[in-house]
Coordinates of C-alpha atoms in Angstrom, one line a residue:
M1 CA 26.4 -5.1 0.3
L2 CA 24.1 -4.0 3.0
F3 CA 21.0 -4.8 1.0
A4 CA 22.2 -8.2 -0.1
T5 CA 19.4 -10.1 1.6
F6 CA 16.7 -8.1 -0.1
L7 CA 18.4 -8.0 -3.5
V8 CA 19.3 -11.7 -3.6
L9 CA 15.7 -12.5 -2.6
L10 CA 14.3 -10.3 -5.4
T11 CA 16.7 -11.6 -8.0
F12 CA 16.0 -15.2 -7.0
C13 CA 12.2 -14.6 -7.2
V14 CA 12.6 -13.3 -10.7
S15 CA 14.9 -16.1 -11.7
C16 CA 12.2 -18.6 -10.6
F17 CA 10.5 -17.7 -13.9
C18 CA 13.5 -18.4 -16.2
G19 CA 13.1 -21.6 -18.1
L20 CA 13.9 -23.3 -21.3
D21 CA 12.0 -23.7 -24.6
I22 CA 11.7 -27.4 -24.0
F23 CA 8.8 -26.6 -21.6
R24 CA 6.7 -25.0 -24.4
K25 CA 3.3 -26.6 -25.1
P26 CA 0.4 -25.6 -27.5
L27 CA -1.3 -22.4 -26.4
D28 CA -4.9 -22.5 -25.3
D29 CA -7.4 -19.6 -25.6
L30 CA -6.5 -18.1 -22.3
E31 CA -2.8 -18.2 -23.0
K32 CA -3.5 -16.6 -26.4
K33 CA -5.4 -13.8 -24.7
Y34 CA -3.1 -13.2 -21.8
G35 CA 0.3 -14.5 -22.9
Y36 CA 1.3 -11.7 -25.2
F37 CA 1.2 -7.9 -24.8
P38 CA 2.3 -5.6 -27.7
D39 CA 4.9 -3.0 -26.8
D40 CA 3.1 -0.2 -28.7
L41 CA 0.0 -0.9 -26.5
R42 CA 2.2 -0.8 -23.4
L43 CA 3.5 2.6 -24.4
Q44 CA 0.1 3.9 -25.2
L45 CA -1.2 2.8 -21.8
R46 CA 1.8 4.5 -20.1
E47 CA 0.7 7.7 -21.7
E48 CA -2.9 7.1 -20.7
A49 CA -1.7 6.6 -17.1
R50 CA 0.4 9.8 -17.3
E51 CA -2.6 11.7 -18.6
M52 CA -4.8 10.3 -15.9
F53 CA -2.5 11.6 -13.2
Y54 CA -2.3 15.1 -14.7
F55 CA -6.0 15.3 -15.3
G56 CA -6.6 14.8 -11.6
Y57 CA -3.6 16.8 -10.4
N58 CA -4.1 19.9 -12.6
N59 CA -7.8 20.0 -11.7
Y60 CA -6.9 19.8 -8.0
M61 CA -4.4 22.7 -8.4
K62 CA -7.0 24.7 -10.4
H63 CA -10.1 24.1 -8.4
A64 CA -9.1 22.9 -4.9
F65 CA -5.6 24.0 -3.8
P66 CA -4.7 25.0 -1.1
L67 CA -7.6 22.9 0.3
D68 CA -7.0 19.2 1.0
E69 CA -9.0 17.4 -1.6
L70 CA -10.8 17.8 -4.9
N71 CA -14.5 17.4 -5.4
P72 CA -14.2 16.3 -9.0
I73 CA -17.9 16.6 -9.9
M74 CA -18.6 20.1 -8.5
C75 CA -15.0 21.2 -9.4
S76 CA -14.4 22.5 -5.9
G77 CA -12.1 21.9 -2.9
R78 CA -12.8 20.4 0.5
G79 CA -11.1 20.6 3.8
P80 CA -12.0 19.5 7.4
D81 CA -15.7 19.4 8.4
Y82 CA -15.6 22.2 11.0
A83 CA -19.3 22.1 11.4
N84 CA -19.3 18.5 12.5
P85 CA -16.1 17.6 14.4
S86 CA -17.2 14.0 14.9
N87 CA -17.2 13.4 11.2
I88 CA -14.2 11.2 11.3
N89 CA -14.6 10.0 7.7
I90 CA -13.5 13.5 6.7
N91 CA -11.6 14.9 9.7
D92 CA -9.4 11.9 10.3
I93 CA -7.7 12.6 6.9
L94 CA -8.2 16.3 6.1
G95 CA -6.2 18.6 8.3
D96 CA -6.1 21.8 6.2
Y97 CA -2.5 21.1 5.0
S98 CA -3.0 20.9 1.2
L99 CA -3.1 17.1 1.5
T100 CA -3.4 16.2 -2.1
L101 CA -0.4 18.3 -3.2
V102 CA 1.8 17.0 -0.4
D103 CA 0.8 13.4 -1.1
S104 CA 1.5 13.8 -4.8
L105 CA 5.1 15.1 -4.6
D106 CA 7.0 11.9 -5.3
T107 CA 4.5 10.9 -8.1
L108 CA 5.7 14.0 -10.0
A109 CA 9.3 12.8 -9.5
V110 CA 8.5 9.3 -10.7
L111 CA 6.8 10.8 -13.8
G112 CA 10.0 12.7 -14.5
N113 CA 8.5 16.2 -14.1
A114 CA 11.3 17.9 -12.2
S115 CA 10.1 21.4 -12.9
E116 CA 6.6 20.8 -11.6
F117 CA 8.1 18.9 -8.7
Q118 CA 10.2 21.9 -7.7
L119 CA 7.2 24.2 -8.0
A120 CA 5.1 21.9 -5.9
V121 CA 7.9 21.8 -3.2
E122 CA 7.9 25.5 -3.2
R123 CA 4.2 25.7 -2.8
V124 CA 4.3 23.2 0.1
I125 CA 6.9 25.2 1.9
K126 CA 5.0 28.5 1.4
N127 CA 1.5 27.2 2.2
V128 CA 1.6 24.2 4.5
S129 CA 1.5 24.7 8.2
F130 CA 0.6 22.1 10.9
D131 CA -0.2 24.7 13.5
K132 CA -3.9 24.1 13.2
D133 CA -6.7 23.5 15.7
N134 CA -7.7 20.3 13.9
V135 CA -8.0 16.8 15.2
V136 CA -6.5 14.2 12.8
Q137 CA -5.9 10.5 12.9
V138 CA -2.2 9.7 13.7
F139 CA -2.0 6.9 11.2
E140 CA -3.4 8.9 8.2
A141 CA -1.2 11.9 9.0
N142 CA 1.8 9.7 9.2
I143 CA 1.4 7.7 6.0
R144 CA 0.0 10.5 3.8
V145 CA 1.8 13.6 5.0
L146 CA 4.9 12.6 7.0
G147 CA 5.8 9.9 4.5
A148 CA 5.3 12.2 1.6
L149 CA 7.5 14.9 3.1
L150 CA 10.3 12.4 3.8
S151 CA 10.1 10.8 0.4
A152 CA 10.4 14.2 -1.4
H153 CA 13.2 15.3 0.9
L154 CA 15.2 12.0 0.3
L155 CA 14.7 12.2 -3.5
M156 CA 15.9 15.8 -3.6
T157 CA 18.9 15.2 -1.4
D158 CA 20.2 12.2 -3.4
S159 CA 23.4 13.6 -4.8
S160 CA 23.1 11.5 -8.0
Q161 CA 19.6 12.9 -8.8
P162 CA 18.6 9.7 -10.7
L163 CA 15.0 10.9 -11.2
G164 CA 16.2 14.2 -12.7
P165 CA 17.2 17.6 -11.3
L166 CA 14.7 17.6 -8.5
K167 CA 16.5 19.7 -5.9
P168 CA 16.1 23.5 -6.2
S169 CA 19.2 25.5 -5.6
W170 CA 17.5 27.2 -2.7
Y171 CA 16.4 24.1 -0.9
N172 CA 17.6 23.9 2.7
D173 CA 15.9 20.8 4.2
E174 CA 12.6 22.7 4.6
L175 CA 10.5 19.5 4.0
L176 CA 12.5 17.7 6.7
H177 CA 11.8 20.5 9.1
L178 CA 8.1 20.3 8.3
A179 CA 8.2 16.5 8.8
R180 CA 9.8 17.0 12.3
D181 CA 7.2 19.6 13.2
L182 CA 4.4 17.3 12.2
A183 CA 5.9 14.3 14.0
N184 CA 6.3 16.3 17.2
R185 CA 2.6 17.2 17.0
L186 CA 1.7 13.5 16.8
L187 CA 4.0 12.5 19.7
P188 CA 1.4 13.1 22.5
A189 CA -0.6 10.2 21.1
F190 CA 2.4 8.0 22.2
T191 CA 3.8 9.8 25.3
E192 CA 0.4 10.1 27.0
S193 CA -0.4 6.5 26.5
A194 CA 0.3 4.2 29.5
T195 CA 0.4 1.1 27.3
G196 CA 2.7 2.4 24.5
I197 CA -0.1 2.0 22.1
P198 CA -0.8 5.4 20.6
Y199 CA -4.1 7.1 20.9
P200 CA -5.8 7.2 17.5
R201 CA -6.2 11.0 17.2
V202 CA -4.5 14.2 18.3
N203 CA -5.2 17.9 17.9
L204 CA -2.4 19.3 15.9
R205 CA -2.2 22.4 18.0
H206 CA -3.2 21.1 21.5
G207 CA -2.2 17.4 21.5
R208 CA -4.6 15.1 23.3
R209 CA -6.5 18.0 24.7
S210 CA -9.5 19.2 22.6
V211 CA -10.0 15.8 20.9
L212 CA -13.7 16.1 20.3
S213 CA -15.0 12.6 19.8
S214 CA -16.9 9.8 21.5
A215 CA -15.0 7.8 24.1
A216 CA -14.6 5.0 21.7
Q217 CA -13.2 7.3 19.0
S218 CA -10.8 8.8 21.5
V219 CA -9.2 5.6 22.9
E220 CA -10.0 2.7 20.5
T221 CA -7.5 2.2 17.6
C222 CA -7.1 -0.4 14.9
T223 CA -4.0 -2.5 14.9
A224 CA -2.8 -1.2 11.6
G225 CA -3.3 2.4 12.8
A226 CA -1.2 1.9 15.9
G227 CA 1.4 -0.4 14.4
S228 CA 2.2 1.0 11.0
L229 CA 4.4 3.9 12.0
V230 CA 7.9 2.4 12.1
L231 CA 8.9 3.1 8.6
E232 CA 8.3 6.9 8.6
F233 CA 9.2 7.4 12.2
G234 CA 12.3 5.3 11.8
L235 CA 13.5 7.3 8.8
L236 CA 12.9 10.6 10.6
S237 CA 14.9 9.4 13.6
R238 CA 17.8 8.3 11.4
L239 CA 17.8 11.5 9.4
L240 CA 17.7 13.6 12.6
K241 CA 19.9 11.3 14.6
D242 CA 17.2 11.3 17.3
P243 CA 15.9 7.9 18.3
T244 CA 12.8 9.2 20.0
Y245 CA 10.4 8.8 17.1
E246 CA 11.5 5.3 16.1
E247 CA 11.6 4.1 19.7
L248 CA 8.0 5.1 20.3
A249 CA 6.8 3.5 17.0
R250 CA 8.7 0.3 17.8
K251 CA 7.3 0.2 21.3
A252 CA 3.8 0.4 19.8
S253 CA 4.4 -2.5 17.4
R254 CA 6.1 -4.6 20.0
T255 CA 3.3 -4.0 22.5
L256 CA 0.7 -5.1 19.9
W257 CA 2.8 -8.2 19.1
N258 CA 3.0 -9.2 22.7
L259 CA -0.7 -9.0 23.0
R260 CA -1.3 -11.5 20.2
S261 CA -3.3 -14.6 21.1
K262 CA -1.1 -17.2 22.8
T263 CA -3.2 -19.9 21.2
T264 CA -3.1 -18.9 17.5
G265 CA -0.5 -16.2 17.4
L266 CA -3.0 -13.9 15.7
L267 CA -3.9 -10.2 16.5
G268 CA -7.3 -8.6 16.7
N269 CA -8.3 -5.6 14.6
V270 CA -9.3 -3.1 17.3
I271 CA -7.7 -2.4 20.7
N272 CA -8.2 0.0 23.6
A273 CA -5.0 2.1 23.8
E274 CA -5.5 2.8 27.5
S275 CA -6.2 -0.7 28.8
G276 CA -4.5 -2.8 26.1
Q277 CA -7.6 -4.9 25.9
W278 CA -8.8 -6.2 22.5
V279 CA -12.1 -4.6 21.5
G280 CA -12.3 -6.4 18.1
R281 CA -11.3 -10.0 17.8
L282 CA -11.5 -10.1 14.0
S283 CA -8.2 -11.2 12.5
G284 CA -7.6 -10.8 8.8
L285 CA -5.5 -9.3 6.1
G286 CA -7.7 -6.3 5.3
A287 CA -8.9 -3.1 7.0
G288 CA -7.6 -2.7 10.6
L289 CA -4.6 -5.1 10.2
D290 CA -3.2 -4.9 6.7
S291 CA -0.3 -2.5 7.0
F292 CA 0.8 -3.9 10.4
Y293 CA 2.1 -7.0 8.7
E294 CA 3.3 -4.9 5.7
Y295 CA 5.5 -2.7 7.9
L296 CA 7.0 -5.5 9.8
L297 CA 8.5 -6.8 6.5
K298 CA 9.3 -3.4 5.0
A299 CA 10.9 -2.2 8.2
Y300 CA 13.2 -5.2 8.0
I301 CA 14.1 -4.4 4.4
M302 CA 14.7 -0.8 5.3
F303 CA 16.5 -1.1 8.6
G304 CA 17.8 -4.6 8.6
E305 CA 16.7 -5.4 12.2
Q306 CA 16.1 -9.1 12.7
D307 CA 13.2 -8.5 15.2
D308 CA 11.1 -7.1 12.4
Y309 CA 11.5 -10.1 10.2
K310 CA 11.0 -12.6 13.1
M311 CA 7.7 -11.0 13.9
F312 CA 6.6 -11.0 10.3
S313 CA 7.6 -14.6 9.6
E314 CA 5.8 -15.9 12.7
S315 CA 2.8 -13.8 11.8
Y316 CA 2.8 -15.2 8.3
A317 CA 3.0 -18.7 9.5
S318 CA -0.1 -18.1 11.7
I319 CA -1.9 -16.5 8.8
K320 CA -1.3 -19.5 6.6
Q321 CA -2.4 -21.9 9.3
Y322 CA -5.6 -20.2 10.4
M323 CA -6.8 -17.9 7.6
R324 CA -6.1 -19.8 4.4
R325 CA -8.8 -21.9 2.8
G326 CA -9.0 -23.8 -0.5
R327 CA -6.7 -26.3 -2.2
P328 CA -3.2 -26.7 -0.6
H329 CA -1.3 -25.5 -3.6
C330 CA -2.0 -22.6 -5.9
N331 CA -1.1 -24.3 -9.2
K332 CA -1.6 -28.0 -8.6
G333 CA -4.2 -30.3 -7.1
E334 CA -7.9 -30.1 -6.9
G335 CA -10.2 -28.0 -4.8
D336 CA -11.5 -24.5 -4.4
H337 CA -9.4 -21.5 -5.3
P338 CA -7.3 -20.4 -2.3
L339 CA -8.8 -17.7 -0.1
Y340 CA -7.7 -15.9 3.1
V341 CA -10.7 -15.4 5.3
N342 CA -11.3 -13.3 8.5
V343 CA -11.1 -15.4 11.6
D344 CA -11.5 -15.1 15.4
M345 CA -8.1 -14.2 16.8
Q346 CA -8.5 -16.6 19.8
S347 CA -10.0 -19.7 18.1
G348 CA -9.1 -19.3 14.5
D349 CA -12.7 -20.0 13.5
V350 CA -14.2 -18.1 10.6
H351 CA -15.4 -14.7 11.9
T352 CA -17.1 -13.2 8.8
S353 CA -18.2 -14.3 5.4
W354 CA -16.7 -11.2 3.7
I355 CA -13.2 -10.0 2.7
D356 CA -12.4 -6.4 1.9
S357 CA -10.6 -4.5 -0.9
L358 CA -7.6 -3.5 1.3
Q359 CA -6.7 -7.2 1.4
A360 CA -5.8 -7.0 -2.3
A361 CA -2.4 -5.4 -1.2
F362 CA -1.4 -8.6 0.6
S363 CA -0.4 -10.2 -2.7
G364 CA 2.3 -7.5 -3.0
I365 CA 3.5 -8.3 0.5
Q366 CA 3.7 -12.0 -0.5
V367 CA 5.9 -11.0 -3.5
L368 CA 8.3 -9.1 -1.2
H369 CA 8.4 -12.1 1.1
G370 CA 9.2 -14.4 -1.8
D371 CA 6.0 -16.4 -1.7
V372 CA 5.2 -15.7 -5.3
E373 CA 3.0 -18.8 -5.8
E374 CA 0.6 -17.6 -3.1
A375 CA 0.7 -14.0 -4.4
I376 CA -0.4 -15.3 -7.9
C377 CA -3.4 -17.0 -6.4
S378 CA -4.5 -14.3 -3.9
H379 CA -4.2 -11.7 -6.7
A380 CA -6.2 -13.7 -9.2
L381 CA -9.3 -13.7 -6.9
Y382 CA -9.3 -9.9 -6.6
Y383 CA -8.7 -9.4 -10.3
F384 CA -11.8 -11.4 -11.2
I385 CA -13.9 -9.6 -8.6
W386 CA -12.8 -6.4 -10.3
K387 CA -13.7 -7.9 -13.7
Y388 CA -17.1 -8.8 -12.5
Y389 CA -18.0 -5.3 -11.1
G390 CA -15.6 -3.1 -13.1
V391 CA -14.0 -2.0 -9.8
L392 CA -13.6 -3.5 -6.4
P393 CA -16.4 -3.3 -3.8
E394 CA -15.2 -2.4 -0.4
R395 CA -16.4 -5.7 1.0
W396 CA -17.2 -8.9 -0.9
N397 CA -19.1 -11.9 0.5
W398 CA -17.3 -15.0 -0.5
Q399 CA -20.2 -17.3 0.4
Q400 CA -22.9 -15.4 -1.5
L401 CA -20.5 -14.1 -4.2
S402 CA -21.9 -10.6 -3.8
A403 CA -20.9 -7.1 -2.6
D404 CA -21.6 -6.6 1.1
V405 CA -20.3 -2.9 1.0
A406 CA -20.6 -1.5 -2.5
F407 CA -18.5 1.7 -2.7
Y408 CA -15.1 2.0 -4.3
P409 CA -13.0 5.1 -3.4
L410 CA -10.4 4.7 -6.1
R411 CA -8.3 2.5 -4.0
P412 CA -4.8 1.4 -5.3
E413 CA -4.3 -2.0 -3.6
L414 CA -5.0 -4.2 -6.6
I415 CA -2.9 -2.3 -9.0
E416 CA -0.1 -2.1 -6.4
S417 CA 0.0 -5.9 -6.2
T418 CA -0.3 -6.2 -10.0
Y419 CA 2.7 -4.0 -10.4
L420 CA 4.8 -5.9 -7.9
L421 CA 3.8 -9.2 -9.5
Y422 CA 4.8 -8.0 -12.9
Q423 CA 8.1 -6.8 -11.6
A424 CA 8.7 -10.2 -10.0
T425 CA 7.6 -12.3 -13.0
K426 CA 7.6 -10.1 -16.1
N427 CA 4.5 -12.1 -17.2
P428 CA 2.3 -10.2 -19.7
F429 CA -0.8 -11.4 -17.8
Y430 CA -0.3 -8.5 -15.4
L431 CA -0.1 -5.9 -18.2
H432 CA -3.5 -7.1 -19.3
V433 CA -4.7 -6.7 -15.7
G434 CA -3.4 -3.2 -15.6
K435 CA -5.0 -2.4 -18.9
D436 CA -8.4 -3.6 -17.5
I437 CA -8.0 -1.5 -14.4
L438 CA -6.9 1.7 -16.2
R439 CA -9.7 1.5 -18.8
S440 CA -12.4 0.8 -16.3
L441 CA -11.2 3.8 -14.2
N442 CA -11.4 6.0 -17.2
S443 CA -14.7 4.6 -18.2
L444 CA -16.5 4.6 -14.8
T445 CA -14.9 7.2 -12.6
R446 CA -13.7 10.1 -14.8
T447 CA -15.8 13.2 -14.3
T448 CA -15.7 16.9 -15.2
C449 CA -12.7 17.8 -13.1
G450 CA -11.1 14.5 -12.0
Y451 CA -11.9 11.0 -10.8
A452 CA -14.7 10.3 -8.4
T453 CA -15.5 7.7 -5.8
I454 CA -17.9 5.0 -6.9
H455 CA -20.9 5.1 -4.5
S456 CA -22.1 1.6 -5.6
V457 CA -20.4 -1.0 -7.8
L458 CA -23.9 -2.3 -8.6
D459 CA -25.0 0.8 -10.6
H460 CA -21.7 2.7 -10.9
S461 CA -23.2 5.8 -9.3
L462 CA -20.7 8.3 -8.1
E463 CA -19.7 10.4 -5.0
D464 CA -18.0 13.7 -5.2
R465 CA -14.7 12.9 -3.7
M466 CA -11.2 12.2 -5.0
E467 CA -9.0 11.0 -2.2
S468 CA -5.3 11.9 -2.2
F469 CA -4.2 8.3 -2.6
F470 CA -5.5 8.2 -6.1
L471 CA -2.7 10.5 -7.3
S472 CA -0.2 9.2 -4.7
E473 CA -0.7 5.5 -5.4
T474 CA -3.2 4.4 -8.0
C475 CA -1.8 6.6 -10.8
K476 CA 1.8 6.0 -9.8
Y477 CA 1.5 2.2 -9.8
L478 CA -0.3 2.3 -13.1
F479 CA 2.3 4.5 -14.7
L480 CA 5.2 2.4 -13.4
L481 CA 3.5 -0.8 -14.6
F482 CA 3.7 0.4 -18.2
D483 CA 6.9 2.4 -18.0
A484 CA 9.4 -0.4 -18.4
D485 CA 12.4 2.0 -18.7
N486 CA 11.6 4.0 -15.6
F487 CA 14.7 4.4 -13.4
V488 CA 12.7 3.0 -10.4
N489 CA 11.9 -0.2 -12.4
K490 CA 15.5 -0.5 -13.6
N491 CA 16.8 -0.1 -10.1
Q492 CA 14.1 -1.8 -8.0
G493 CA 16.5 -3.0 -5.4
R494 CA 17.3 0.6 -4.5
Y495 CA 13.8 1.6 -3.3
I496 CA 10.8 0.4 -1.4
F497 CA 7.3 1.9 -1.3
S498 CA 5.5 2.9 1.9
T499 CA 1.9 1.8 2.5
E500 CA 0.9 5.1 0.9
G501 CA 3.0 4.4 -2.2
H502 CA 5.7 6.9 -1.3
L503 CA 9.1 6.1 -2.8
L504 CA 11.8 5.5 -0.2
P505 CA 15.4 4.9 -1.0
L506 CA 17.2 2.0 0.7
L507 CA 20.4 3.6 2.0
S508 CA 23.2 2.2 4.1
Q509 CA 22.9 5.1 6.6
F510 CA 19.4 3.8 7.5
R511 CA 20.8 0.4 8.4
D512 CA 23.3 1.9 10.9
N513 CA 21.7 1.0 14.2
D514 CA 24.2 2.8 16.5
I515 CA 21.5 5.4 17.5
R516 CA 19.0 2.7 18.3
K517 CA 21.5 0.6 20.2
A518 CA 22.5 3.6 22.4
A519 CA 18.9 4.2 23.3
S520 CA 17.8 0.6 23.5
P521 CA 20.7 -1.8 24.3
K522 CA 18.5 -4.9 24.5
M523 CA 17.3 -4.5 20.8
N524 CA 17.5 -7.5 18.4
T525 CA 16.6 -10.0 21.1
F526 CA 15.6 -12.6 18.4
A527 CA 18.7 -14.5 17.5
N528 CA 19.4 -16.8 14.5
T529 CA 16.5 -15.5 12.4
S530 CA 16.5 -17.3 9.1
T531 CA 17.0 -15.6 5.8
P532 CA 13.9 -14.9 3.7
R533 CA 13.4 -17.6 1.1
C534 CA 11.6 -17.5 -2.3
E535 CA 9.3 -20.4 -3.1
A536 CA 10.2 -21.3 -6.7
V537 CA 7.6 -21.2 -9.4
D538 CA 7.4 -23.8 -12.1
A539 CA 9.7 -22.9 -15.0
E540 CA 7.2 -23.8 -17.7
R541 CA 5.0 -20.8 -16.7
T542 CA 7.7 -18.4 -18.0
F543 CA 5.9 -18.8 -21.3
F544 CA 2.3 -19.3 -20.2
L545 CA 0.0 -18.0 -17.5
P546 CA 1.1 -17.4 -13.9
L547 CA -2.0 -19.2 -12.9
K548 CA -2.6 -22.3 -15.0
S549 CA -5.4 -22.1 -17.4
K550 CA -7.7 -24.6 -15.7
Y551 CA -7.4 -22.7 -12.4
L552 CA -7.9 -19.3 -14.1
D553 CA -11.0 -20.7 -15.9
Q554 CA -12.2 -22.2 -12.6
I555 CA -12.1 -18.9 -10.6
S556 CA -13.5 -16.9 -13.6
R557 CA -16.5 -19.3 -14.0
Q558 CA -17.1 -19.3 -10.2
L559 CA -17.4 -15.5 -10.2
G560 CA -19.4 -15.4 -13.4
V561 CA -16.7 -13.7 -15.5
I562 CA -16.4 -14.8 -19.1
I563 CA -12.8 -14.7 -20.2
S564 CA -12.4 -17.8 -22.4
N565 CA -13.1 -16.1 -25.7
Y566 CA -9.9 -14.9 -27.4
S567 CA -9.9 -11.1 -28.0

């Protein structure tokens, strides 16, 4: 079977948690609290997650469509900031292409709403055009829009229709054509770069011309932005049998990899696309770098190319060596709770005293890599930060135990890792985590017409914005966490999620590298790459907590979160 490596890895990781009753011991308070989850409550939370999505989606369609985003407090829509072209916080993402609808397509499929999915596809085809005089960020357009179009197209054209009758009788690959049109408009970012590192922004109509921004905004890009394109561009190439898109994306990733520090093996977070010189030497697992590592591993799972796994595994070894702090093992020994810190790419010395909320997704990457023990520990830290504030601050200072940057824009990363850890372990602890996340979102962020960004985790004040990833990712992962019988969960070896949470099928046709070999005969230069391995987890924790009680109590007390009382 072409996906044998991935499936065997996933099965082995789950089997790590299978044990015998001889390992049972008396339950303590934390195990009583987290060690059981009633099925009726799980079903109730599944419906609450479903209602959460539809409350946001229906209000977007009523008050905002065809604009890009919903303003959930004022019950209005928003598009690009034409009055201020340098407002990249808005204009990088919003391109006047009904972003939230496009980004939500496969969530409708996952929820089993085939009729609304078909209607949404029809609306996209009728209303969405990329022939716009708008400057957008290549990375955001790729993960939010291109990925969404490819996901919906692939789900529709699956002849078995496992998620329901998604394909309308009239569908004739229109979403694939839209995806190709968008990708072609992004290509100047690559083809006009002498280094192979794509420029961060393009004008959808005019390419690199008319990019109205400062010099830095025009040529400086983050590593994640330049190096997290292989999954979507690779799928497009293989669907169209045109290697151009994948070759450009792979050249960008390889160029960044070759520019890593020769001392530490680490990459920086910001680079000049024209000179290939590092502008930012911060190396970490959060903003600016996160999805670069994610896509090395996921591209390997999708396409089966050994180069991708070689780069990931070497990067992961450097990450463990230079970024990890705390006791050597997650669930044994003494010392502080493990933590991955930001370091200087050249020296490996601590670079900042903060970590950011995007790093919460790395636990999920560790699950896919088979390092479940580490995923358990890295996830626990972020869960208790969430428990303390009710949501995750954008940046958290691990020295002062305080929020450095206090807003929370409805990000999905913690729930994504929670979902993946639950799928790997089936431990009820992660259902409790999901319950806490869902209930706090409904309590703190629900407004008149949707869900709003939290301006400050300190007072839970709100901003009038609901980004598209709330429906594309946050709601989807919450629903899947509680929907045990969902086809995706029953067949998890058949799919992988993009960094925007788009559901992508693992198909044999995508692991046929004949097109790539014809265009690049020197591919797969890394030989004898080892097979991914899963670090086994103690069998006794099948029946207890994924993180042993004393360590769970340690991190909760350190962060000032009281969880010992049974409730």
